[in-house]
Amino acid sequence: MSMRNNKPKRPMQAYWPVFGLLLALALGAISWAVTPATFDWLGTWLKGFPPAGVPRSTLELIITVIIFAVLGLFASLLVAMGMPKKKSAVNEKQLTEARAEMIQEKRMRRLRQKQMNKSHTRE
C-alpha cells in the first residue's frame, strides 16, 4: 500500500529553482566583491602568503571559490532550518498494527503448512 501525498503544490514552489539561481548569483557577486579585501587580510595575517610564482589572479579565483562555498553552505543551512518539517505518512500505531498483522499471517501459513504435511504423511 503506497501512501503518497498528492497535495497540489503551492504556487511559489514553482519558482524555487529561480530563487536558488538568484541566490547563487548573489553569493557569487558577494564572494567576488569580498575577495580583494580577503586577499589583503590573508597577506597581513599569514607570513609569506602570496607564494612566489603564483599569479595573484589565480589565488583570487581560489579564494573566491572558497568564500562562495562557505556562503553557500551557510545559506543552505539557513534554508534547511527555515523549511517546515514534513509530517511522516506512517506513525508508530500503524507500524505496530502492520507488524502484528505480518506475524499473524506467518503463524497462519505455518499452521496451514503443518496441516498439509500431516495430511500428506497419512496417505
PDB file of C-alpha atoms in Angstrom:
ATOM      1  CA  MET A   1       0.000   0.000   0.000  1.00  0.00           C
ATOM      2  CA  SER A   2       1.545   3.238  -1.149  1.00  0.00           C
ATOM      3  CA  MET A   3       0.909   6.331   0.923  1.00  0.00           C
ATOM      4  CA  ARG A   4       1.861   9.185  -1.350  1.00  0.00           C
ATOM      5  CA  ASN A   5       0.983  12.728  -0.581  1.00  0.00           C
ATOM      6  CA  ASN A   6      -0.638  14.054  -3.753  1.00  0.00           C
ATOM      7  CA  LYS A   7      -1.454  17.509  -2.482  1.00  0.00           C
ATOM      8  CA  PRO A   8      -1.298  20.263  -5.080  1.00  0.00           C
ATOM      9  CA  LYS A   9       1.884  22.319  -4.892  1.00  0.00           C
ATOM     10  CA  ARG A  10       1.769  25.873  -3.697  1.00  0.00           C
ATOM     11  CA  PRO A  11       2.186  28.459  -6.481  1.00  0.00           C
ATOM     12  CA  MET A  12       5.501  29.748  -5.085  1.00  0.00           C
ATOM     13  CA  GLN A  13       7.096  26.295  -5.230  1.00  0.00           C
ATOM     14  CA  ALA A  14       7.355  26.590  -8.987  1.00  0.00           C
ATOM     15  CA  TYR A  15       9.784  29.488  -8.562  1.00  0.00           C
ATOM     16  CA  TRP A  16      12.150  27.790  -6.088  1.00  0.00           C
ATOM     17  CA  PRO A  17      14.739  26.897  -8.767  1.00  0.00           C
ATOM     18  CA  VAL A  18      14.736  30.527  -9.916  1.00  0.00           C
ATOM     19  CA  PHE A  19      15.220  31.711  -6.329  1.00  0.00           C
ATOM     20  CA  GLY A  20      18.080  29.226  -5.962  1.00  0.00           C
ATOM     21  CA  LEU A  21      19.760  30.571  -9.091  1.00  0.00           C
ATOM     22  CA  LEU A  22      19.331  34.151  -7.884  1.00  0.00           C
ATOM     23  CA  LEU A  23      20.771  33.171  -4.501  1.00  0.00           C
ATOM     24  CA  ALA A  24      23.775  31.526  -6.174  1.00  0.00           C
ATOM     25  CA  LEU A  25      24.359  34.596  -8.340  1.00  0.00           C
ATOM     26  CA  ALA A  26      24.123  36.880  -5.302  1.00  0.00           C
ATOM     27  CA  LEU A  27      26.563  34.713  -3.343  1.00  0.00           C
ATOM     28  CA  GLY A  28      28.935  34.740  -6.313  1.00  0.00           C
ATOM     29  CA  ALA A  29      28.772  38.535  -6.523  1.00  0.00           C
ATOM     30  CA  ILE A  30      29.378  38.861  -2.779  1.00  0.00           C
ATOM     31  CA  SER A  31      32.310  36.437  -2.991  1.00  0.00           C
ATOM     32  CA  TRP A  32      33.818  38.325  -5.908  1.00  0.00           C
ATOM     33  CA  ALA A  33      33.419  41.688  -4.110  1.00  0.00           C
ATOM     34  CA  VAL A  34      34.936  40.468  -0.844  1.00  0.00           C
ATOM     35  CA  THR A  35      37.902  38.633  -2.389  1.00  0.00           C
ATOM     36  CA  PRO A  36      40.370  41.563  -2.728  1.00  0.00           C
ATOM     37  CA  ALA A  37      39.914  42.557   0.923  1.00  0.00           C
ATOM     38  CA  THR A  38      40.272  38.927   1.972  1.00  0.00           C
ATOM     39  CA  PHE A  39      43.429  38.592  -0.118  1.00  0.00           C
ATOM     40  CA  ASP A  40      44.967  41.628   1.567  1.00  0.00           C
ATOM     41  CA  TRP A  41      43.882  40.412   5.013  1.00  0.00           C
ATOM     42  CA  LEU A  42      45.460  37.000   4.398  1.00  0.00           C
ATOM     43  CA  GLY A  43      48.656  38.759   3.300  1.00  0.00           C
ATOM     44  CA  THR A  44      48.917  40.505   6.665  1.00  0.00           C
ATOM     45  CA  TRP A  45      47.789  37.510   8.710  1.00  0.00           C
ATOM     46  CA  LEU A  46      49.892  34.751   7.102  1.00  0.00           C
ATOM     47  CA  LYS A  47      53.644  35.023   6.603  1.00  0.00           C
ATOM     48  CA  GLY A  48      54.644  34.507   3.006  1.00  0.00           C
ATOM     49  CA  PHE A  49      51.012  34.275   1.895  1.00  0.00           C
ATOM     50  CA  PRO A  50      51.229  35.232  -1.695  1.00  0.00           C
ATOM     51  CA  PRO A  51      53.505  32.336  -2.623  1.00  0.00           C
ATOM     52  CA  ALA A  52      56.244  33.179  -5.071  1.00  0.00           C
ATOM     53  CA  GLY A  53      55.496  32.206  -8.649  1.00  0.00           C
ATOM     54  CA  VAL A  54      51.704  32.034  -8.262  1.00  0.00           C
ATOM     55  CA  PRO A  55      49.809  34.807 -10.023  1.00  0.00           C
ATOM     56  CA  ARG A  56      47.515  36.968  -7.897  1.00  0.00           C
ATOM     57  CA  SER A  57      44.558  36.277 -10.212  1.00  0.00           C
ATOM     58  CA  THR A  58      44.838  32.525  -9.598  1.00  0.00           C
ATOM     59  CA  LEU A  59      44.889  32.990  -5.834  1.00  0.00           C
ATOM     60  CA  GLU A  60      41.955  35.408  -6.004  1.00  0.00           C
ATOM     61  CA  LEU A  61      39.977  32.866  -8.015  1.00  0.00           C
ATOM     62  CA  ILE A  62      40.703  30.163  -5.426  1.00  0.00           C
ATOM     63  CA  ILE A  63      39.711  32.500  -2.581  1.00  0.00           C
ATOM     64  CA  THR A  64      36.520  33.462  -4.435  1.00  0.00           C
ATOM     65  CA  VAL A  65      35.527  29.804  -4.829  1.00  0.00           C
ATOM     66  CA  ILE A  66      36.228  29.079  -1.158  1.00  0.00           C
ATOM     67  CA  ILE A  67      34.189  32.090   0.003  1.00  0.00           C
ATOM     68  CA  PHE A  68      31.358  31.108  -2.359  1.00  0.00           C
ATOM     69  CA  ALA A  69      31.343  27.555  -0.979  1.00  0.00           C
ATOM     70  CA  VAL A  70      31.289  28.747   2.638  1.00  0.00           C
ATOM     71  CA  LEU A  71      28.488  31.235   1.954  1.00  0.00           C
ATOM     72  CA  GLY A  72      26.557  28.569   0.022  1.00  0.00           C
ATOM     73  CA  LEU A  73      26.845  26.119   2.908  1.00  0.00           C
ATOM     74  CA  PHE A  74      25.692  28.770   5.368  1.00  0.00           C
ATOM     75  CA  ALA A  75      22.749  29.759   3.128  1.00  0.00           C
ATOM     76  CA  SER A  76      21.679  26.142   2.681  1.00  0.00           C
ATOM     77  CA  LEU A  77      21.837  25.669   6.446  1.00  0.00           C
ATOM     78  CA  LEU A  78      19.557  28.666   6.948  1.00  0.00           C
ATOM     79  CA  VAL A  79      17.140  27.451   4.273  1.00  0.00           C
ATOM     80  CA  ALA A  80      17.053  23.966   5.806  1.00  0.00           C
ATOM     81  CA  MET A  81      16.334  25.432   9.235  1.00  0.00           C
ATOM     82  CA  GLY A  82      13.502  27.508   7.808  1.00  0.00           C
ATOM     83  CA  MET A  83      11.805  24.677   5.933  1.00  0.00           C
ATOM     84  CA  PRO A  84       8.710  23.249   7.610  1.00  0.00           C
ATOM     85  CA  LYS A  85       9.134  19.753   8.962  1.00  0.00           C
ATOM     86  CA  LYS A  86       7.431  17.152   6.797  1.00  0.00           C
ATOM     87  CA  LYS A  87       4.871  15.057   8.563  1.00  0.00           C
ATOM     88  CA  SER A  88       5.520  11.370   8.274  1.00  0.00           C
ATOM     89  CA  ALA A  89       2.801   9.456   6.497  1.00  0.00           C
ATOM     90  CA  VAL A  90       3.385   6.476   8.804  1.00  0.00           C
ATOM     91  CA  ASN A  91       3.076   6.638  12.562  1.00  0.00           C
ATOM     92  CA  GLU A  92       4.004   4.199  15.309  1.00  0.00           C
ATOM     93  CA  LYS A  93       0.497   2.833  15.707  1.00  0.00           C
ATOM     94  CA  GLN A  94       0.285   1.903  12.017  1.00  0.00           C
ATOM     95  CA  LEU A  95       3.707   0.240  12.162  1.00  0.00           C
ATOM     96  CA  THR A  96       2.711  -1.798  15.223  1.00  0.00           C
ATOM     97  CA  GLU A  97      -0.546  -2.895  13.601  1.00  0.00           C
ATOM     98  CA  ALA A  98       1.197  -3.857  10.359  1.00  0.00           C
ATOM     99  CA  ARG A  99       3.823  -5.865  12.265  1.00  0.00           C
ATOM    100  CA  ALA A 100       1.178  -7.718  14.285  1.00  0.00           C
ATOM    101  CA  GLU A 101      -0.674  -8.472  11.053  1.00  0.00           C
ATOM    102  CA  MET A 102       2.502  -9.851   9.463  1.00  0.00           C
ATOM    103  CA  ILE A 103       3.218 -12.066  12.462  1.00  0.00           C
ATOM    104  CA  GLN A 104      -0.350 -13.409  12.404  1.00  0.00           C
ATOM    105  CA  GLU A 105      -0.074 -14.182   8.680  1.00  0.00           C
ATOM    106  CA  LYS A 106       3.191 -16.069   9.275  1.00  0.00           C
ATOM    107  CA  ARG A 107       1.569 -18.150  12.016  1.00  0.00           C
ATOM    108  CA  MET A 108      -1.364 -18.989   9.757  1.00  0.00           C
ATOM    109  CA  ARG A 109       0.973 -20.022   6.914  1.00  0.00           C
ATOM    110  CA  ARG A 110       2.963 -22.265   9.246  1.00  0.00           C
ATOM    111  CA  LEU A 111      -0.223 -23.823  10.610  1.00  0.00           C
ATOM    112  CA  ARG A 112      -1.546 -24.491   7.090  1.00  0.00           C
ATOM    113  CA  GLN A 113       1.811 -25.962   6.082  1.00  0.00           C
ATOM    114  CA  LYS A 114       1.801 -28.273   9.103  1.00  0.00           C
ATOM    115  CA  GLN A 115      -1.735 -29.404   8.296  1.00  0.00           C
ATOM    116  CA  MET A 116      -0.757 -30.066   4.679  1.00  0.00           C
ATOM    117  CA  ASN A 117       2.305 -32.026   5.778  1.00  0.00           C
ATOM    118  CA  LYS A 118       0.208 -34.139   8.184  1.00  0.00           C
ATOM    119  CA  SER A 119      -2.361 -34.894   5.508  1.00  0.00           C
ATOM    120  CA  HIS A 120       0.346 -35.959   3.042  1.00  0.00           C
ATOM    121  CA  THR A 121       2.091 -38.205   5.531  1.00  0.00           C
ATOM    122  CA  ARG A 122      -1.177 -40.099   6.302  1.00  0.00           C
ATOM    123  CA  GLU A 123      -1.688 -41.047   2.688  1.00  0.00           C
TER     124      GLU A 123
END
